[in-house]
CSV table of C-alpha atoms in Angstrom, one decimal:
chain,number,residue,atom,x,y,z
A,1,UNK,CA,32.8,-25.4,-15.2
A,2,UNK,CA,31.6,-24.0,-11.9
A,3,UNK,CA,28.4,-22.0,-12.2
A,4,UNK,CA,28.1,-18.9,-10.1
A,5,UNK,CA,25.0,-18.6,-8.0
A,6,UNK,CA,23.0,-15.5,-8.4
A,7,UNK,CA,20.1,-14.1,-6.4
A,8,UNK,CA,16.6,-14.1,-7.7
A,9,UNK,CA,14.4,-12.4,-5.2
A,10,UNK,CA,12.8,-9.2,-3.9
A,11,UNK,CA,14.8,-7.7,-1.2
A,12,UNK,CA,13.8,-5.0,1.3
A,13,UNK,CA,10.2,-5.3,0.0
A,14,UNK,CA,9.1,-1.9,1.4
A,15,UNK,CA,9.8,-3.5,4.8
A,16,UNK,CA,11.2,-0.5,6.7
A,17,UNK,CA,10.7,2.4,4.2
A,18,UNK,CA,9.5,3.1,0.8
A,19,UNK,CA,12.4,1.4,-0.8
A,20,UNK,CA,12.7,-2.0,-2.5
A,21,UNK,CA,15.3,-4.0,-4.4
A,22,UNK,CA,14.7,-6.6,-7.0
A,23,UNK,CA,17.4,-9.1,-8.0
A,24,UNK,CA,17.3,-11.4,-11.0
A,25,UNK,CA,19.5,-12.8,-13.8
A,26,UNK,CA,19.5,-11.9,-17.4
A,27,UNK,CA,18.3,-14.3,-20.1
A,28,UNK,CA,21.4,-16.2,-21.1
A,29,UNK,CA,23.3,-14.6,-24.0
A,30,UNK,CA,24.9,-17.3,-26.0
A,31,UNK,CA,28.3,-16.6,-27.5
A,32,UNK,CA,30.9,-18.5,-29.5
A,33,UNK,CA,34.4,-19.0,-28.2
A,34,UNK,CA,37.8,-19.7,-29.7
A,35,UNK,CA,40.9,-21.4,-28.4
A,36,UNK,CA,44.5,-21.2,-29.6
A,37,UNK,CA,46.3,-24.2,-31.1
A,38,UNK,CA,50.1,-24.1,-31.2
A,39,UNK,CA,52.1,-25.4,-34.1
A,40,UNK,CA,55.4,-27.0,-33.0
A,41,UNK,CA,58.8,-26.8,-34.6
A,42,UNK,CA,61.0,-29.8,-35.3
A,43,UNK,CA,62.3,-29.8,-31.8
A,44,UNK,CA,58.7,-29.9,-30.4
A,45,UNK,CA,58.7,-26.3,-29.2
A,46,UNK,CA,55.7,-24.0,-29.8
A,47,UNK,CA,56.4,-22.0,-33.0
A,48,UNK,CA,53.1,-20.4,-34.2
A,49,UNK,CA,49.6,-20.3,-32.9
A,50,UNK,CA,46.2,-20.4,-34.7
A,51,UNK,CA,42.7,-19.6,-33.5
A,52,UNK,CA,40.3,-22.5,-33.8
A,53,UNK,CA,36.7,-22.8,-32.6
A,54,UNK,CA,36.2,-23.8,-28.9
A,55,UNK,CA,34.4,-27.0,-27.9
A,56,UNK,CA,31.1,-25.5,-26.8
A,57,UNK,CA,29.0,-22.4,-27.1
A,58,UNK,CA,29.0,-20.5,-23.9
A,59,UNK,CA,26.4,-18.4,-22.0
A,60,UNK,CA,26.8,-14.9,-20.5
A,61,UNK,CA,24.7,-14.6,-17.4
A,62,UNK,CA,25.0,-11.9,-14.7
A,63,UNK,CA,23.2,-10.4,-11.8
A,64,UNK,CA,20.6,-7.8,-12.7
A,65,UNK,CA,18.9,-5.4,-10.3
A,66,UNK,CA,16.3,-2.7,-9.8
A,67,UNK,CA,16.4,-0.2,-6.9
A,68,UNK,CA,13.1,1.5,-6.2
A,69,UNK,CA,12.7,4.6,-4.0
A,70,UNK,CA,9.3,6.3,-3.4
A,71,UNK,CA,9.1,9.7,-1.7
A,72,UNK,CA,6.3,11.8,-0.3
A,73,UNK,CA,7.2,15.1,-1.8
A,74,UNK,CA,4.3,17.0,-0.3
A,75,UNK,CA,2.1,15.1,2.0
A,76,UNK,CA,-1.6,15.5,2.6
A,77,UNK,CA,-0.8,17.0,5.9
A,78,UNK,CA,1.6,19.5,4.4
A,79,UNK,CA,-0.9,20.4,1.6
A,80,UNK,CA,-3.7,21.2,4.2
A,81,UNK,CA,-1.5,22.7,6.9
A,82,UNK,CA,-2.2,26.3,5.9
A,83,UNK,CA,-5.9,25.8,5.9
A,84,UNK,CA,-5.7,23.9,9.2
A,85,UNK,CA,-3.8,26.7,10.8
A,86,UNK,CA,-6.3,29.3,9.6
A,87,UNK,CA,-9.0,27.2,11.3
A,88,UNK,CA,-7.0,27.1,14.5
A,89,UNK,CA,-6.8,30.9,14.5
A,90,UNK,CA,-10.6,31.1,14.0
A,91,UNK,CA,-10.5,32.8,10.7
A,92,UNK,CA,-13.8,32.9,9.0
A,93,UNK,CA,-14.6,33.1,5.3
A,94,UNK,CA,-13.6,30.8,2.4
A,95,UNK,CA,-11.0,33.3,1.3
A,96,UNK,CA,-8.7,32.0,4.0
A,97,UNK,CA,-9.1,28.4,2.9
A,98,UNK,CA,-7.3,27.4,-0.3
A,99,UNK,CA,-8.1,23.6,-0.4
A,100,UNK,CA,-10.2,22.7,2.6
A,101,UNK,CA,-12.6,24.6,4.8
A,102,UNK,CA,-11.9,23.3,8.2
A,103,UNK,CA,-14.2,23.8,11.1
A,104,UNK,CA,-13.4,26.7,13.5
A,105,UNK,CA,-15.9,25.7,16.3
A,106,UNK,CA,-14.2,25.4,19.6
A,107,UNK,CA,-15.7,22.0,20.3
A,108,UNK,CA,-14.1,20.7,17.1
A,109,UNK,CA,-10.7,22.3,17.2
A,110,UNK,CA,-9.1,19.4,19.1
A,111,UNK,CA,-9.7,17.0,16.2
A,112,UNK,CA,-6.9,16.7,13.7
A,113,UNK,CA,-8.9,17.4,10.6
A,114,UNK,CA,-12.5,18.6,11.6
A,115,UNK,CA,-14.9,19.6,8.8
A,116,UNK,CA,-18.6,20.3,8.4
A,117,UNK,CA,-20.3,18.7,5.4
A,118,UNK,CA,-21.2,20.8,2.5
A,119,UNK,CA,-17.9,22.7,2.2
A,120,UNK,CA,-15.3,22.0,-0.4
A,121,UNK,CA,-12.6,19.5,0.3
A,122,UNK,CA,-10.0,19.4,-2.5
A,123,UNK,CA,-7.8,16.3,-3.0
A,124,UNK,CA,-4.0,17.2,-2.8
A,125,UNK,CA,-0.6,15.6,-2.6
A,126,UNK,CA,2.7,15.1,-4.5
A,127,UNK,CA,4.6,11.9,-4.7
A,128,UNK,CA,7.7,10.8,-6.6
A,129,UNK,CA,9.6,7.6,-7.3
A,130,UNK,CA,13.0,6.9,-8.7
A,131,UNK,CA,13.9,3.5,-10.2
A,132,UNK,CA,17.4,2.4,-11.4
A,133,UNK,CA,17.8,-0.9,-13.2
A,134,UNK,CA,21.0,-2.7,-14.4
A,135,UNK,CA,20.5,-5.1,-17.2
A,136,UNK,CA,22.8,-7.0,-19.6
A,137,UNK,CA,21.8,-6.9,-23.3
A,138,UNK,CA,23.3,-7.2,-26.8
A,139,UNK,CA,21.9,-3.8,-27.7
A,140,UNK,CA,22.2,-0.3,-26.1
A,141,UNK,CA,18.6,1.0,-26.2
A,142,UNK,CA,15.9,1.2,-23.5
A,143,UNK,CA,15.2,-2.2,-22.0
A,144,UNK,CA,11.8,-3.7,-21.6
A,145,UNK,CA,12.6,-4.7,-18.1
A,146,UNK,CA,13.1,-1.0,-17.1
A,147,UNK,CA,10.1,0.3,-19.1
A,148,UNK,CA,7.7,-2.3,-17.8
A,149,UNK,CA,8.8,-1.8,-14.2
A,150,UNK,CA,8.3,2.0,-14.5
A,151,UNK,CA,4.8,1.5,-15.9
A,152,UNK,CA,3.9,-1.1,-13.2
A,153,UNK,CA,5.0,1.3,-10.5
A,154,UNK,CA,2.9,4.1,-12.0
A,155,UNK,CA,-0.1,1.9,-12.3
A,156,UNK,CA,0.3,0.7,-8.7
A,157,UNK,CA,-0.5,4.2,-7.4
A,158,UNK,CA,-3.8,4.7,-5.6
A,159,UNK,CA,-5.6,7.7,-4.1
A,160,UNK,CA,-8.5,6.6,-2.0
A,161,UNK,CA,-11.2,8.4,0.0
A,162,UNK,CA,-14.5,7.5,1.5
A,163,UNK,CA,-15.6,11.1,1.8
A,164,UNK,CA,-19.0,11.8,0.2
A,165,UNK,CA,-19.2,14.5,-2.4
A,166,UNK,CA,-21.9,16.1,-4.5
A,167,UNK,CA,-21.8,16.2,-8.3
A,168,UNK,CA,-23.3,18.7,-10.8
A,169,UNK,CA,-26.6,16.8,-10.7
A,170,UNK,CA,-26.8,17.1,-6.9
A,171,UNK,CA,-26.2,13.4,-6.5
A,172,UNK,CA,-24.1,11.9,-3.7
A,173,UNK,CA,-20.9,10.4,-5.2
A,174,UNK,CA,-17.4,9.4,-4.2
A,175,UNK,CA,-14.4,11.4,-5.4
A,176,UNK,CA,-14.2,9.1,-8.5
A,177,UNK,CA,-17.8,10.0,-9.4
A,178,UNK,CA,-18.9,6.5,-8.4
A,179,UNK,CA,-21.4,5.3,-5.8
A,180,UNK,CA,-21.0,7.1,-2.5
A,181,UNK,CA,-21.5,3.7,-0.8
A,182,UNK,CA,-18.0,2.6,-1.7
A,183,UNK,CA,-14.7,4.5,-1.4
A,184,UNK,CA,-13.5,6.3,-4.5
A,185,UNK,CA,-10.2,5.2,-5.9
A,186,UNK,CA,-8.2,7.2,-8.4
A,187,UNK,CA,-5.3,5.7,-10.4
A,188,UNK,CA,-3.1,6.8,-13.3
A,189,UNK,CA,-5.3,5.0,-15.7
A,190,UNK,CA,-8.6,6.0,-14.1
A,191,UNK,CA,-7.6,9.5,-13.1
A,192,UNK,CA,-10.8,11.4,-13.6
A,193,UNK,CA,-13.1,12.4,-10.8
A,194,UNK,CA,-16.3,14.3,-10.4
A,195,UNK,CA,-17.2,16.3,-13.5
A,196,UNK,CA,-14.6,14.5,-15.5
A,197,UNK,CA,-11.8,16.5,-13.9
A,198,UNK,CA,-8.3,15.0,-14.2
A,199,UNK,CA,-7.1,14.4,-10.7
A,200,UNK,CA,-4.0,12.3,-11.1
A,201,UNK,CA,-1.2,13.6,-13.4
A,202,UNK,CA,2.0,11.7,-14.1
A,203,UNK,CA,5.2,13.2,-15.4
A,204,UNK,CA,8.5,11.7,-16.2
A,205,UNK,CA,11.0,14.2,-14.9
A,206,UNK,CA,14.2,12.4,-15.8
A,207,UNK,CA,15.4,9.5,-17.9
A,208,UNK,CA,19.0,8.4,-18.2
A,209,UNK,CA,20.5,5.5,-20.1
A,210,UNK,CA,24.2,4.6,-19.7
A,211,UNK,CA,25.4,1.6,-21.8
A,212,UNK,CA,28.9,0.3,-21.1
A,213,UNK,CA,30.3,-2.4,-23.4
A,214,UNK,CA,31.7,-5.4,-21.5
A,215,UNK,CA,35.2,-5.6,-23.0
A,216,UNK,CA,37.1,-8.6,-24.0
A,217,UNK,CA,40.5,-9.3,-25.7
A,218,UNK,CA,40.9,-12.3,-27.9
A,219,UNK,CA,43.8,-11.0,-30.1
A,220,UNK,CA,46.3,-13.6,-28.9
A,221,UNK,CA,46.8,-16.4,-26.3
A,222,UNK,CA,47.7,-15.3,-22.8
A,223,UNK,CA,49.8,-17.5,-20.6
A,224,UNK,CA,48.8,-15.6,-17.4
A,225,UNK,CA,45.0,-15.2,-17.2
A,226,UNK,CA,45.5,-11.9,-15.3
A,227,UNK,CA,47.4,-10.4,-18.3
A,228,UNK,CA,44.2,-10.7,-20.4
A,229,UNK,CA,42.2,-7.6,-19.5
A,230,UNK,CA,38.9,-9.1,-20.6
A,231,UNK,CA,36.2,-8.3,-18.1
A,232,UNK,CA,35.8,-10.8,-15.3
A,233,UNK,CA,32.2,-11.4,-16.4
A,234,UNK,CA,33.5,-13.0,-19.6
A,235,UNK,CA,36.1,-15.1,-17.7
A,236,UNK,CA,33.3,-16.4,-15.4
A,237,UNK,CA,31.6,-17.8,-18.5
A,238,UNK,CA,34.5,-19.6,-20.2
A,239,UNK,CA,36.8,-22.6,-19.6
A,240,UNK,CA,40.4,-22.2,-18.5
A,241,UNK,CA,39.9,-19.5,-15.9
A,242,UNK,CA,40.0,-19.5,-12.1
A,243,UNK,CA,36.8,-17.3,-12.0
A,244,UNK,CA,34.9,-20.2,-13.7
A,245,UNK,CA,36.5,-22.8,-11.5
A,246,UNK,CA,38.2,-24.4,-14.5
A,247,UNK,CA,41.8,-23.2,-14.3
A,248,UNK,CA,42.9,-26.8,-14.3
A,249,UNK,CA,41.9,-27.0,-18.0
A,250,UNK,CA,44.7,-24.7,-18.8
A,251,UNK,CA,47.3,-25.8,-16.3
A,252,UNK,CA,46.9,-29.4,-17.2
A,253,UNK,CA,45.8,-29.3,-20.9
A,254,UNK,CA,46.6,-25.8,-22.0
A,255,UNK,CA,42.9,-25.3,-22.9
A,256,UNK,CA,41.7,-21.8,-22.5
A,257,UNK,CA,38.8,-20.1,-24.2
A,258,UNK,CA,38.4,-16.6,-25.6
A,259,UNK,CA,35.4,-14.7,-26.9
A,260,UNK,CA,35.0,-15.1,-30.6
A,261,UNK,CA,34.8,-11.8,-32.6
A,262,UNK,CA,31.7,-9.7,-33.3
A,263,UNK,CA,30.1,-10.5,-29.9
A,264,UNK,CA,28.8,-7.5,-27.9
A,265,UNK,CA,27.2,-7.3,-24.5
A,266,UNK,CA,26.4,-4.1,-22.7
A,267,UNK,CA,25.7,-3.3,-19.1
A,268,UNK,CA,22.8,-0.9,-19.3
A,269,UNK,CA,22.0,1.3,-16.3
A,270,UNK,CA,18.8,3.2,-16.6
A,271,UNK,CA,17.3,5.7,-14.2
A,272,UNK,CA,13.8,7.1,-14.4
A,273,UNK,CA,12.3,9.7,-12.1
A,274,UNK,CA,8.5,10.1,-12.0
A,275,UNK,CA,6.3,12.7,-10.3
A,276,UNK,CA,2.6,12.0,-9.5
A,277,UNK,CA,0.5,15.0,-8.5
A,278,UNK,CA,-3.0,14.8,-7.0
A,279,UNK,CA,-5.3,17.6,-8.3
A,280,UNK,CA,-2.5,19.9,-9.4
A,281,UNK,CA,-5.1,22.4,-10.7
A,282,UNK,CA,-6.7,22.6,-7.2
A,283,UNK,CA,-10.2,21.9,-8.6
A,284,UNK,CA,-12.9,22.5,-6.1
A,285,UNK,CA,-15.1,19.6,-5.0
A,286,UNK,CA,-17.9,20.1,-2.5
A,287,UNK,CA,-18.8,17.4,0.1
A,288,UNK,CA,-22.4,16.5,0.3
A,289,UNK,CA,-24.2,18.6,2.8
A,290,UNK,CA,-26.0,15.5,4.2
A,291,UNK,CA,-22.9,13.4,4.6
A,292,UNK,CA,-23.3,11.7,8.0
A,293,UNK,CA,-21.2,12.7,11.0
A,294,UNK,CA,-18.3,10.3,11.6
A,295,UNK,CA,-14.8,9.5,10.8
A,296,UNK,CA,-13.6,9.4,7.2
A,297,UNK,CA,-10.2,8.9,5.6
A,298,UNK,CA,-7.9,9.7,2.7
A,299,UNK,CA,-5.3,7.1,1.9
A,300,UNK,CA,-2.5,7.1,-0.7
A,301,UNK,CA,-1.1,3.7,-1.3
A,302,UNK,CA,0.6,1.4,-3.7
A,303,UNK,CA,-1.0,-1.8,-5.0
A,304,UNK,CA,0.8,-5.2,-5.2
A,305,UNK,CA,2.8,-5.9,-8.3
A,306,UNK,CA,3.0,-9.6,-9.2
A,307,UNK,CA,6.3,-9.9,-11.1
A,308,UNK,CA,5.5,-13.5,-12.0
A,309,UNK,CA,2.6,-12.3,-14.2
A,310,UNK,CA,4.6,-9.8,-16.2
A,311,UNK,CA,5.4,-11.2,-19.6
A,312,UNK,CA,8.5,-10.7,-21.7
A,313,UNK,CA,10.8,-9.5,-18.9
A,314,UNK,CA,13.6,-11.4,-17.2
A,315,UNK,CA,12.5,-10.8,-13.6
A,316,UNK,CA,9.2,-12.6,-14.2
A,317,UNK,CA,11.2,-15.7,-13.1
A,318,UNK,CA,11.2,-14.4,-9.6
A,319,UNK,CA,7.5,-15.4,-9.3
A,320,UNK,CA,7.0,-13.1,-6.3
A,321,UNK,CA,5.0,-10.0,-5.5
A,322,UNK,CA,6.3,-6.5,-4.8
A,323,UNK,CA,3.9,-5.8,-1.9
A,324,UNK,CA,1.7,-2.8,-1.6
A,325,UNK,CA,2.4,-0.1,1.0
A,326,UNK,CA,0.6,3.0,2.4
A,327,UNK,CA,2.5,6.2,1.4
A,328,UNK,CA,0.3,8.8,3.0
A,329,UNK,CA,-3.0,9.0,5.0
A,330,UNK,CA,-5.1,11.2,7.2
A,331,UNK,CA,-8.4,10.8,9.1
A,332,UNK,CA,-11.1,13.4,8.8
A,333,UNK,CA,-13.8,14.1,11.4
A,334,UNK,CA,-17.2,15.2,10.2
A,335,UNK,CA,-19.4,16.9,12.7
A,336,UNK,CA,-22.3,19.0,11.6
A,337,UNK,CA,-23.0,20.6,8.2
A,338,UNK,CA,-22.9,23.8,6.3
A,339,UNK,CA,-26.5,24.3,7.3
A,340,UNK,CA,-25.5,24.8,10.9
A,341,UNK,CA,-23.4,27.9,9.8
A,342,UNK,CA,-26.2,29.5,7.7
A,343,UNK,CA,-29.1,28.8,10.0
């Protein structure tokens, strides 16, 4: 029989946007087949038919897929815009600044995000992703392929900043409460920052599972293959059909296979939506008053996901990497400190 070629790759690997597509094939599902043998009458004409086992066990294989779509629900820029506008208007007093105290000095107003060290600078941002997978399984429940991909996407999330903060012991630290000499990186697993505050929260906002059985009809022999309303996916996998490139087996030898009873395959379409929030409680974190002047950054990005290293899932055969991408970022200019304002 002619085997159909399927794709096994990562497509649109975050090339133009925050979308990616993964294509693979399901692990072959073996199934038994029957054929129909005709009994002839005395004149040699077909009289009755009988179902007998087919020559070979067949395999059900189809194209599986995952569509991934990340979105910046509320960017760092959007989160800080109210505070930035207050600074542009020259408003003084921390009551006007919900998340960041931006500098109001005229010589600093031209910078995108100017601050003086020693004031609070609270992390912020909201991000979502939606992933839809299509798998073929003998059961209807949640698939490991979907579950593992969702977890991998969650764990690929990174919030990174090289701003220098001060902790409760007056020590200089990064936002992850580590050495100030290296950028602080927060993840879903390592989500606690200065003072043990939880800064990355993850919430599944929706999960849907639609399982459709792939139908077949083996109740009788069919002279015309199109009269048999079995799904094309089955016909691709058996002998005696044009879709499997073996119609000659029927036209020449009257050999055509049908799915043996008690075999079930489901097309399972799962969709999960996840929301990731940075510092949803708007905890206050103060920058170190002696943080040197210069340019600093905040970056939200996704780490690489090596599909080939994921075990127990069909798409590990791709042996490729879903590449990382920057979702969001800003640059902060530090000039002067809080001491300038109180001296």
